Amino acid sequence: MRKTLLLAALLTATPLAAQLPPPKPGDFPSPAEIVAKAPKADWHAIDRNDLLVMDLAPDAKGKPRRVVIQLLPPPFSQGWIGNIRKLAAAHWWDGLAVVRVQDNYVTQWGDPDGEDRAKARALPNGLVEVPQSDYVIDPIRELAKLAMKPTATAKEREMWRGYASMCSFDPAKVPKYPCPVTTGSDEHSGLTYSALEYHFGGWPFASNYTEEWPVHCYGMVGVGRDMPPNTGSGAELYTVIGHAPRQLDRNIALVGRIIEGMEHMSSLPRGHGELGFYDLAKGDERVPIVSVRLAAEVADLPAYEYLDTEKASFARYADARANRRDPFYIRPAGGVDVCNVPVPVRRVQ
Amino acid sequence: MRKTLLLAALLTATPLAAQLPPPKPGDFPSPAEIVAKAPKADWHAIDRNDLLVMDLAPDAKGKPRRVVIQLLPPPFSQGWIGNIRKLAAAHWWDGLAVVRVQDNYVTQWGDPDGEDRAKARALPNGLVEVPQSDYVIDPIRELAKLAMKPTATAKEREMWRGYASMCSFDPAKVPKYPCPVTTGSDEHSGLTYSALEYHFGGWPFASNYTEEWPVHCYGMVGVGRDMPPNTGSGAELYTVIGHAPRQLDRNIALVGRIIEGMEHMSSLPRGHGELGFYDLAKGDERVPIVSVRLAAEVADLPAYEYLDTEKASFARYADARANRRDPFYIRPAGGVDVCNVPVPVRRVQ
């Protein structure tokens, strides 16, 4: 209870509504128009050090297929992300492949021989085992740590400013983009669930007040694992290519998202084996990975920026996604789920 | 208010929970296992007369690409569906093409020259103009019509039995699959929205009590239109290939869904023109449609069946989608949105 009050106090620190001028009558731009007109100050640079570049083999017409992944910032999933940085630095994925494409679910890549001890490619030294508890964070503990840390970086403070400003428990205070509350119950455990969904720091999250976690929206990247929850190293990764499979939230680690080249993952031929794995005996062909590199090793990588989820343009954009009033639309929906508000990302202009 | 009471009375007619034996401890099959073990009696034949078969040109390896579409039953969208039947009977789509593939949104097909009066293919005679009001139905009026109609077919009665049995306003009565309530508000109109989401008759629906409409889940098929809401004839169709774009609900007509061959639509190369339209000047190639036929003209079409959304197996399946407890999962989500409970469809076995 004390936790909830503390959180509520923090969350009301910067009411977002105050930033939003009311729309003029007839002034109902589309989400794309809002994004196109957002001032430069409402865009936020993506840290180049958080980028990972995967080059697939060229397509049938010889066109390059580059996929750019942005890794989650601290305090999320840092054990797996540390492993992924080591794997990329070791060029571990080079020559491996996309091994699975299951329609309306995931595209997965890694070592096709990963399950075969005799043939599996050896992992680099220094990878850590990460516990299940790291699928989520405790937002109160993290906020408290930050408050006590005089050396907190601007990036860290900013991440939490988002959390504090985006959601308010007083719906009257945030008319434009109330964090939707999802409720449910599990009659077997007797628990009732209630979760907030929102964006902050440029990412989609959900929270049940005592825990917070990134959510499985289209294009998010996660860590494949075996049955025990601590078995995912980060060597086997997947991205969501269909309707958000939210059942995976808190059951598997998310580490980032694809910010460019998503179409190279979503348009691959579907696999004909079990769970959409490519089955060579059924005529499937795996898609070769030429290389995966940290941005530091990629000479020709542009800079990227996202529409700052803590700025007025994003609030307007999210509101327009929830209530389309541009000319094609007749009836605004009155609401939108967090995964239907993809965070706009572009090359720096 | 009277309407709401009447509806509530109808809705509680067949409490679903009574059909469900409680699971034994440890007995937590996956959704796929529940579907695999569903008794034959829990499957429901799909009417062959509701099927439409689209053959795209073979893929780069010469493999056939057949897409099977199931049309919505009455009373939904019948004006457009009548047009679509006429267009298919006239072989109108033969030699036309997939013209648009926008990542995480839609694949669209029709006449590439449809916007050019001089070059557009003439539409067959007898197509009707359908008003915006037909984007939704009035469930009370439809139930009343049915009750007054001694000649109602088994199919019609069954469709409405679903509506009456699936959702209950008393959450205690349907612990397994409470119809989720989505709420939202539109500060411009001053309206507050509240919608139920559920399945019945094998389809995903939403309702705000006075209106009911099919929803834009993955694989659903809708009618492209210009700005005025009555301009869609059914000649230009699209299917959802990403996260459910629920903003389109009640803004455009849905007419069916793809029940086989969805991967041929979702894995197509994305278009590089505006809104994902194929742009030949940018090197895109449209995907030719060889033919679109009503099932009556297709000799080698198998029979299909869906997991009856009014039977216990579907309730168990939906519950398992909302609360994964099979071995891979650690924490059940406690809820699921209607589009993350795809209705299982298979060839008749």
PDB file of N, CA and C in Angstrom, chain A residues 5 12 68 144 147 167 192 344:
ATOM      1  N   LEU A   5       1.171   4.263  -2.869  1.00  0.00           N
ATOM      2  CA  LEU A   5       1.035   5.702  -2.636  1.00  0.00           C
ATOM      3  C   LEU A   5       2.252   6.455  -3.132  1.00  0.00           C
ATOM      4  N   THR A  12       2.348  11.591 -10.479  1.00  0.00           N
ATOM      5  CA  THR A  12       1.623  12.829 -10.732  1.00  0.00           C
ATOM      6  C   THR A  12       2.559  14.037 -10.757  1.00  0.00           C
ATOM      7  N   VAL A  68      18.328  -3.035 -38.328  1.00  0.00           N
ATOM      8  CA  VAL A  68      18.944  -2.271 -37.238  1.00  0.00           C
ATOM      9  C   VAL A  68      18.118  -2.454 -35.969  1.00  0.00           C
ATOM     10  N   ALA A 144      13.967   4.768  -6.348  1.00  0.00           N
ATOM     11  CA  ALA A 144      14.656   5.092  -5.098  1.00  0.00           C
ATOM     12  C   ALA A 144      16.168   5.102  -5.308  1.00  0.00           C
ATOM     13  N   ALA A 147      17.125   8.215  -7.105  1.00  0.00           N
ATOM     14  CA  ALA A 147      17.035   9.404  -6.241  1.00  0.00           C
ATOM     15  C   ALA A 147      18.253   9.500  -5.323  1.00  0.00           C
ATOM     16  N   CYS A 167       1.921   8.774 -17.001  1.00  0.00           N
ATOM     17  CA  CYS A 167       0.674   8.202 -16.487  1.00  0.00           C
ATOM     18  C   CYS A 167       0.238   8.917 -15.234  1.00  0.00           C
ATOM     19  N   THR A 192      -6.194 -11.456  -8.929  1.00  0.00           N
ATOM     20  CA  THR A 192      -6.753 -10.539  -9.918  1.00  0.00           C
ATOM     21  C   THR A 192      -5.616  -9.650 -10.415  1.00  0.00           C
ATOM     22  N   PRO A 344       7.288   6.389 -33.281  1.00  0.00           N
ATOM     23  CA  PRO A 344       7.940   6.763 -34.548  1.00  0.00           C
ATOM     24  C   PRO A 344       9.464   6.881 -34.391  1.00  0.00           C
TER      25      PRO A 344
END
